[in-house]
Coordinates of C-alpha atoms in Angstrom, one line a residue:
Chain J
X1 CA -2.1 10.0 12.5
X2 CA -5.1 10.9 9.8
X3 CA -5.3 8.0 7.2
X4 CA -2.6 8.0 4.7
X5 CA -5.5 8.6 1.7
X6 CA -5.3 5.2 -0.7
X7 CA -3.9 6.1 -3.8
X8 CA -6.1 6.1 -7.0
X9 CA -4.7 3.3 -9.0
X10 CA -2.6 4.2 -12.1
X11 CA -4.7 2.9 -15.6
X12 CA -3.1 1.7 -18.3
X13 CA -4.8 1.4 -22.2
X14 CA -7.8 3.6 -23.5
X15 CA -10.7 1.6 -22.2
X16 CA -9.1 2.5 -18.9
X17 CA -12.1 1.9 -16.1
X18 CA -13.0 -1.5 -17.4
X19 CA -9.1 -2.3 -17.6
X20 CA -9.1 -1.5 -14.1
X21 CA -12.6 -3.7 -13.0
X22 CA -11.0 -7.2 -14.7
X23 CA -8.7 -7.1 -13.0
X24 CA -9.6 -5.9 -9.5
X25 CA -12.5 -8.6 -10.2
X26 CA -9.6 -10.9 -11.4
X27 CA -7.2 -10.7 -8.9
X28 CA -10.1 -10.7 -6.0
X29 CA -10.5 -14.7 -7.9
X30 CA -6.9 -15.5 -7.8
X31 CA -6.2 -14.7 -4.2
X32 CA -9.9 -16.8 -3.9
X33 CA -8.8 -20.0 -5.1
X34 CA -5.2 -19.4 -6.6
X35 CA -4.0 -18.2 -10.5
X36 CA -4.0 -21.3 -12.1
X37 CA -8.0 -22.1 -11.0
X38 CA -8.7 -18.3 -12.7
X39 CA -9.9 -18.7 -15.9
X40 CA -10.7 -15.9 -18.3
X41 CA -14.4 -17.4 -18.3
X42 CA -15.3 -17.3 -14.3
X43 CA -13.3 -13.9 -14.3
X44 CA -16.1 -13.2 -17.2
X45 CA -18.5 -14.8 -14.9
X46 CA -17.5 -12.3 -11.8
X47 CA -18.1 -9.5 -13.9
X48 CA -21.5 -10.5 -15.3
X49 CA -19.6 -10.1 -18.6
X50 CA -18.8 -12.1 -21.6
X51 CA -15.7 -13.7 -21.8
X52 CA -14.9 -11.8 -25.3
X53 CA -16.1 -8.5 -23.7
X54 CA -13.3 -9.7 -21.0
X55 CA -10.6 -10.0 -23.9
X56 CA -12.1 -7.1 -25.7
X57 CA -9.7 -5.5 -22.5
X58 CA -7.4 -8.0 -21.6
X59 CA -5.0 -9.9 -23.9
X60 CA -5.2 -12.9 -21.4
X61 CA -4.9 -14.1 -17.8
X62 CA -1.1 -13.6 -17.2
X63 CA -1.3 -9.8 -18.6
X64 CA -3.4 -10.1 -15.7
X65 CA -1.2 -11.0 -13.1
X66 CA 1.0 -8.9 -14.9
X67 CA -0.6 -6.4 -13.8
X68 CA -1.7 -7.2 -10.2
X69 CA 2.1 -7.7 -10.1
X70 CA 3.2 -4.6 -10.8
X71 CA 1.0 -3.2 -8.5
X72 CA 2.1 -4.1 -6.3
X73 CA 5.5 -3.5 -7.0
X74 CA 5.5 0.1 -8.3
X75 CA 3.7 1.3 -5.3
X76 CA 7.4 -0.5 -3.0
X77 CA 9.7 1.4 -5.2
X78 CA 7.6 4.4 -5.5
X79 CA 7.8 4.5 -1.7
X80 CA 11.4 3.7 -1.7
X81 CA 12.0 7.2 -3.8
X82 CA 10.1 9.1 -1.9
X83 CA 12.4 8.6 1.3
X84 CA 15.4 8.7 -0.4
X85 CA 14.7 12.0 -0.9
X86 CA 13.5 12.4 2.8
X87 CA 16.9 14.5 4.4
X88 CA 17.2 12.6 7.9
X89 CA 19.4 9.9 8.4
X90 CA 19.9 6.6 7.3
X91 CA 17.6 5.2 10.3
X92 CA 14.5 6.9 10.0
X93 CA 14.5 6.8 6.1
X94 CA 14.8 3.0 6.9
X95 CA 11.6 2.9 9.8
X96 CA 9.5 4.9 7.1
X97 CA 10.5 3.1 3.9
X98 CA 9.0 0.2 6.5
X99 CA 6.2 2.3 7.4
X100 CA 5.6 3.0 4.5
X101 CA 5.6 -0.5 2.8
X102 CA 2.7 -1.6 5.3
X103 CA 1.1 1.4 3.7
X104 CA 1.5 0.5 0.2
X105 CA 0.4 -3.4 1.6
X106 CA -2.8 -2.3 2.6
X107 CA -3.6 0.0 0.2
X108 CA -3.0 -2.5 -2.4
X109 CA -3.6 -5.4 -0.8
X110 CA -5.1 -8.0 -2.8
X111 CA -2.3 -6.8 -5.4
X112 CA 0.8 -7.5 -2.9
X113 CA -0.8 -10.6 -2.1
X114 CA -1.0 -12.0 -5.5
X115 CA 3.2 -10.7 -5.3
X116 CA 3.8 -12.7 -2.3
X117 CA 2.5 -15.9 -3.2
X118 CA 4.6 -15.8 -6.7
X119 CA 6.9 -19.1 -7.1
X120 CA 8.9 -18.1 -10.3
X121 CA 6.5 -20.6 -12.7
X122 CA 6.9 -18.2 -15.9
X123 CA 9.0 -15.3 -17.5
X124 CA 7.1 -13.0 -16.3
X125 CA 6.9 -14.2 -12.4
X126 CA 10.8 -14.7 -12.6
X127 CA 11.0 -10.8 -13.0
X128 CA 8.8 -10.2 -10.8
X129 CA 10.9 -12.2 -7.8
X130 CA 13.3 -10.3 -9.2
X131 CA 11.8 -7.2 -8.2
X132 CA 11.3 -8.1 -4.7
X133 CA 14.7 -8.7 -4.7
X134 CA 15.8 -5.6 -6.0
X135 CA 13.7 -4.1 -2.8
X136 CA 15.2 -6.6 -0.7
X137 CA 18.4 -4.6 -1.4
X138 CA 17.3 -1.5 -1.1
X139 CA 16.1 -2.2 2.3
X140 CA 19.7 -3.7 3.0
X141 CA 21.1 -1.0 1.8
X142 CA 19.8 1.0 4.0
X143 CA 20.3 -1.3 7.7
X144 CA 23.5 -0.9 6.5
X145 CA 24.3 2.6 5.8
X146 CA 21.7 3.2 9.2
X147 CA 24.5 1.1 10.6
X148 CA 27.4 3.3 9.8
X149 CA 25.8 5.9 11.3
X150 CA 25.1 4.5 14.7
X151 CA 21.5 4.6 14.4
X152 CA 20.7 0.7 14.3
X153 CA 22.7 -1.3 16.2
X154 CA 25.7 -3.3 13.9
X155 CA 25.3 -6.7 15.6
X156 CA 22.0 -8.3 13.0
X157 CA 23.8 -8.7 9.7
X158 CA 22.0 -6.2 7.3
X159 CA 19.9 -8.5 5.3
X160 CA 19.0 -10.2 7.8
X161 CA 17.4 -7.7 9.5
X162 CA 16.0 -6.3 6.2
X163 CA 14.6 -9.7 5.3
X164 CA 12.6 -10.0 8.6
X165 CA 11.6 -6.6 8.8
X166 CA 10.2 -7.5 5.6
X167 CA 9.1 -10.7 6.3
X168 CA 6.8 -9.1 9.4
X169 CA 5.7 -6.8 6.8
X170 CA 4.8 -9.5 3.8
X171 CA 2.7 -11.9 6.5
X172 CA 0.0 -8.9 7.4
X173 CA -1.1 -10.3 3.5
X174 CA -1.8 -13.2 6.6
X175 CA -3.8 -12.4 8.9
X176 CA -4.2 -8.6 8.2
X177 CA -7.7 -7.1 6.6
X178 CA -7.9 -3.7 5.7
X179 CA -9.9 -1.6 7.7
X180 CA -10.4 2.4 7.0
X181 CA -7.8 4.1 9.6
X182 CA -6.1 0.7 10.4
X183 CA -3.1 1.0 8.3
X184 CA -1.7 3.5 10.9
X185 CA -2.4 1.7 14.1
X186 CA -0.3 -1.3 11.9
X187 CA 2.2 1.2 10.7
X188 CA 2.2 1.9 14.2
X189 CA 2.5 -1.6 15.5
X190 CA 5.1 -2.9 13.3
X191 CA 8.0 0.1 13.6
X192 CA 7.7 0.4 17.6
X193 CA 8.3 -3.7 17.4
X194 CA 10.8 -3.8 14.9
X195 CA 12.7 -0.5 15.7
X196 CA 12.0 -0.2 19.8
X197 CA 11.4 -4.1 20.3
X198 CA 8.7 -5.3 22.7
X199 CA 11.0 -5.5 26.0
X200 CA 10.2 -2.8 28.1
X201 CA 13.0 -1.6 28.5
X202 CA 15.9 -2.8 26.8
X203 CA 18.4 -5.1 28.3
X204 CA 22.1 -4.3 27.5
X205 CA 21.5 -1.3 26.1
X206 CA 20.1 1.2 28.5
X207 CA 22.7 4.0 28.8
X208 CA 26.5 3.4 30.8
X209 CA 25.6 3.0 34.1
X210 CA 26.2 6.4 36.5
X211 CA 28.3 5.2 39.8
Chain H
X1 CA 26.0 -21.1 21.3
X2 CA 26.5 -24.9 20.5
X3 CA 23.8 -26.1 17.3
X4 CA 20.7 -27.8 18.2
X5 CA 20.5 -31.4 17.9
X6 CA 18.3 -32.5 15.6
X7 CA 15.9 -33.6 16.3
X8 CA 14.8 -37.9 15.0
X9 CA 11.6 -37.8 13.4
X10 CA 9.1 -39.9 15.1
X11 CA 8.7 -43.2 12.8
X12 CA 5.3 -43.9 12.1
X13 CA 3.6 -47.6 11.2
X14 CA 5.6 -51.0 10.8
X15 CA 7.6 -50.0 8.0
X16 CA 9.0 -46.9 9.8
X17 CA 11.9 -46.2 7.8
X18 CA 10.3 -46.4 4.4
X19 CA 7.8 -44.3 5.3
X20 CA 10.2 -41.8 6.2
X21 CA 12.0 -42.0 3.7
X22 CA 8.4 -41.7 0.7
X23 CA 7.5 -39.4 3.0
X24 CA 10.9 -36.8 2.8
X25 CA 11.0 -37.5 -0.9
X26 CA 7.1 -35.8 -1.1
X27 CA 7.5 -33.0 1.2
X28 CA 10.8 -32.3 -1.4
X29 CA 8.6 -32.3 -4.5
X30 CA 5.6 -30.8 -3.0
X31 CA 8.0 -28.0 -2.1
X32 CA 9.5 -27.8 -5.7
X33 CA 6.9 -28.1 -7.8
X34 CA 3.2 -27.3 -5.6
X35 CA 0.9 -30.3 -3.8
X36 CA -1.2 -30.2 -6.9
X37 CA 1.3 -31.0 -9.6
X38 CA 3.0 -33.6 -7.6
X39 CA 1.0 -37.2 -8.0
X40 CA 2.1 -40.4 -6.1
X41 CA 3.7 -42.0 -10.0
X42 CA 6.0 -38.6 -9.5
X43 CA 7.1 -39.3 -6.1
X44 CA 7.6 -43.1 -6.6
X45 CA 10.4 -41.8 -9.4
X46 CA 11.5 -39.8 -7.3
X47 CA 12.3 -42.7 -4.9
X48 CA 13.0 -45.0 -7.7
X49 CA 9.7 -47.8 -7.0
X50 CA 7.5 -48.7 -8.0
X51 CA 4.0 -46.8 -7.3
X52 CA 2.2 -50.4 -5.8
X53 CA 5.8 -50.0 -3.4
X54 CA 4.7 -46.7 -2.6
X55 CA 1.1 -47.5 -1.9
X56 CA 2.4 -50.2 0.7
X57 CA 3.6 -47.3 2.9
X58 CA 1.4 -44.9 2.9
X59 CA -2.2 -44.9 1.7
X60 CA -2.4 -41.7 -0.9
X61 CA -1.2 -37.8 -1.2
X62 CA -3.8 -36.9 1.2
X63 CA -1.7 -38.5 3.8
X64 CA 1.7 -37.5 3.1
X65 CA 0.3 -34.0 3.2
X66 CA -1.7 -35.0 6.9
X67 CA 1.5 -36.0 8.0
X68 CA 3.8 -33.6 7.3
X69 CA 1.7 -31.1 8.7
X70 CA 1.4 -33.2 11.5
X71 CA 5.5 -33.2 12.1
X72 CA 5.5 -29.2 11.6
X73 CA 2.9 -28.9 14.5
X74 CA 3.9 -31.4 16.7
X75 CA 7.2 -29.6 16.6
X76 CA 6.0 -26.3 17.6
X77 CA 3.2 -27.5 20.1
X78 CA 6.3 -29.4 21.4
X79 CA 8.0 -26.0 22.0
X80 CA 5.0 -24.4 23.8
X81 CA 5.2 -27.7 26.4
X82 CA 8.6 -27.1 27.1
X83 CA 8.2 -23.3 27.1
X84 CA 5.3 -23.8 29.6
X85 CA 7.0 -25.3 32.2
X86 CA 10.2 -23.5 32.9
X87 CA 10.0 -21.9 36.2
X88 CA 10.8 -17.5 34.8
X89 CA 8.8 -14.6 33.6
X90 CA 6.4 -14.5 30.6
X91 CA 8.5 -12.3 28.7
X92 CA 11.4 -15.0 29.2
X93 CA 9.1 -17.7 28.1
X94 CA 7.7 -16.1 24.9
X95 CA 11.1 -15.2 24.1
X96 CA 12.1 -18.7 24.5
X97 CA 9.1 -19.6 22.3
X98 CA 9.6 -17.3 19.4
X99 CA 13.6 -18.8 19.6
X100 CA 12.6 -22.4 19.9
X101 CA 9.4 -21.9 17.3
X102 CA 12.7 -20.6 14.7
X103 CA 14.4 -23.6 15.6
X104 CA 11.8 -25.9 15.2
X105 CA 11.5 -23.9 11.8
X106 CA 14.7 -24.9 10.9
X107 CA 15.1 -28.9 11.8
X108 CA 12.2 -29.1 10.4
X109 CA 12.1 -26.7 7.3
X110 CA 10.4 -28.8 4.6
X111 CA 7.7 -29.9 6.8
X112 CA 6.7 -26.1 8.1
X113 CA 7.6 -25.1 4.5
X114 CA 4.5 -27.8 3.6
X115 CA 2.4 -26.4 6.6
X116 CA 2.5 -22.6 5.8
X117 CA 1.5 -23.3 2.3
X118 CA -1.5 -24.7 3.0
X119 CA -5.2 -22.8 2.3
X120 CA -7.5 -24.5 4.0
X121 CA -8.7 -26.9 0.7
X122 CA -9.8 -30.0 2.4
X123 CA -10.5 -31.0 6.1
X124 CA -6.9 -31.9 7.0
X125 CA -5.7 -28.2 6.2
X126 CA -9.1 -26.5 7.4
X127 CA -7.7 -28.6 10.9
X128 CA -4.0 -27.7 10.0
X129 CA -5.1 -24.2 9.8
X130 CA -7.3 -24.1 12.9
X131 CA -3.9 -25.9 15.2
X132 CA -2.1 -23.1 13.5
X133 CA -4.1 -20.3 14.4
X134 CA -4.4 -22.5 18.2
X135 CA -0.9 -21.7 18.6
X136 CA -1.0 -18.0 17.8
X137 CA -3.7 -18.2 20.7
X138 CA -0.8 -19.7 23.3
X139 CA 2.1 -16.8 21.4
X140 CA -1.1 -14.4 22.0
X141 CA -2.1 -15.3 25.7
X142 CA 2.0 -14.8 26.9
X143 CA 2.1 -11.6 25.9
X144 CA -1.2 -11.4 27.5
X145 CA 0.5 -12.0 30.5
X146 CA 4.2 -11.1 30.3
X147 CA 2.4 -7.0 29.9
X148 CA 0.1 -8.0 33.2
X149 CA 4.1 -8.6 35.1
X150 CA 5.4 -5.2 32.8
X151 CA 7.8 -7.3 30.6
X152 CA 6.7 -6.5 27.6
X153 CA 5.2 -2.8 26.4
X154 CA 1.5 -2.6 27.1
X155 CA 1.4 -0.4 23.8
X156 CA 1.3 -3.2 21.3
X157 CA -2.3 -5.2 20.8
X158 CA -1.1 -9.1 22.7
X159 CA -2.7 -10.7 19.1
X160 CA -1.2 -7.8 16.8
X161 CA 2.3 -9.0 18.6
X162 CA 1.8 -12.7 18.4
X163 CA 0.9 -11.8 14.8
X164 CA 3.8 -10.5 13.6
X165 CA 5.9 -12.4 15.8
X166 CA 5.1 -15.4 13.9
X167 CA 4.9 -13.5 10.8
X168 CA 8.6 -13.1 11.5
X169 CA 9.4 -16.3 11.8
X170 CA 7.3 -17.7 9.4
X171 CA 9.0 -15.6 6.3
X172 CA 12.3 -17.8 7.1
X173 CA 10.4 -20.4 5.5
X174 CA 10.9 -18.0 2.5
X175 CA 14.5 -17.5 2.2
X176 CA 16.7 -19.1 5.1
X177 CA 18.3 -21.7 4.1
X178 CA 19.2 -24.5 7.1
X179 CA 23.1 -25.0 7.2
X180 CA 25.1 -26.6 10.8
X181 CA 25.3 -24.3 13.3
X182 CA 23.1 -21.5 11.0
X183 CA 19.8 -22.1 13.5
X184 CA 21.1 -20.1 17.4
X185 CA 22.5 -17.0 15.1
X186 CA 19.2 -17.0 13.5
X187 CA 17.5 -17.4 16.6
X188 CA 19.4 -14.7 18.3
X189 CA 19.1 -12.1 15.1
X190 CA 15.2 -12.8 15.7
X191 CA 14.2 -12.3 19.2
X192 CA 16.9 -9.4 19.3
X193 CA 14.8 -7.7 16.9
X194 CA 12.0 -8.7 18.4
X195 CA 12.8 -8.1 22.1
X196 CA 15.5 -5.0 21.8
X197 CA 14.5 -3.5 18.5
X198 CA 17.0 -2.6 16.0
X199 CA 18.1 1.1 17.4
X200 CA 20.8 1.8 18.6
X201 CA 19.6 3.2 22.3
X202 CA 15.5 2.9 22.0
X203 CA 13.8 5.8 22.1
X204 CA 11.8 7.5 24.6
X205 CA 12.1 4.7 26.5
X206 CA 15.3 5.5 28.2
X207 CA 15.6 5.4 31.9
X208 CA 14.6 9.5 33.5
X209 CA 16.0 12.0 32.6
X210 CA 18.8 12.5 35.3
X211 CA 18.6 16.5 36.3

């Protein structure tokens, strides 16, 4: 399968390019040393510009965090919208949403990493956590619908299934490093494990005995 | 299935009970507000004792972090040892190890949560990360062996499968809250999803057509 082309990050405000560059540098530092241990001065140094030049584009660290979290969450909700429009059974939409979540994570790796480390210390972080929970609900509802249609096994609680699926996807920020063409391969592995399982033949779910 | 009885945490040093109480209070604070934002004074206040009483049992915050990480890692490696001794195919040992990892996480929830948030800022943290990687290797080797025996599908890279399995297990610290009897139910859900998959019938892996 051809690798999905990386999406162009949306540009905000007038001095688009510079704001994106500031954001990218900030997010790298947030992930390396932690949000609390990154100052606007550090961000300026990383970019080789003055602190006041940074403030020309950005109101402060909080805005950078907010933009990073939005970029991750917007990607996930765009994927949810695309999947909602597909005219296929819920089980396939669920599988597509998990696959696309892996691709969003791979394309927006640093932004998703920032998002997943947020613990809710500020109002903006609380808002981001609320949007994450909203996304959990989207996945939970798809599991429910797929169970009702008979496409997903009924013996796993929908919210638990959703959390385990997203837990597996989100774990990528801990060990996966994006590389060209790698996203589809890892999405294949995630969906194969999640939907077909690791067993060579799934015991107890083979078709009825023919005798 | 009856819930596995909680293991009695091993006691260290002479004033065992008090050291355990200090550790439990510290770990709770580390998880609530972060290790960096917890002082020995905070721990003393939480226990209703003086800071010098805390120092009677513990050399400092670093020792508490070390003990917390060890308690989590010791649980995982004890599970790996028990599973190694089982006289069953590698696929079943793998499934047992995933199940037991869920139970360890549930029994030692606060300790595993501390462990998983560590980023390697000190030598002790680096050592804990190395032991985590060692555990990844144990799981990877089991996947390899199970693939060689034909018990696990061969089309997922062993290290990737191990990481996805543990990613799913570790995600529990983010959303699961231990409750009596809950650990076995969640272990069932994890192993069902991981080994059998969410599909009602696994496509492409049903027995050969009878025509």
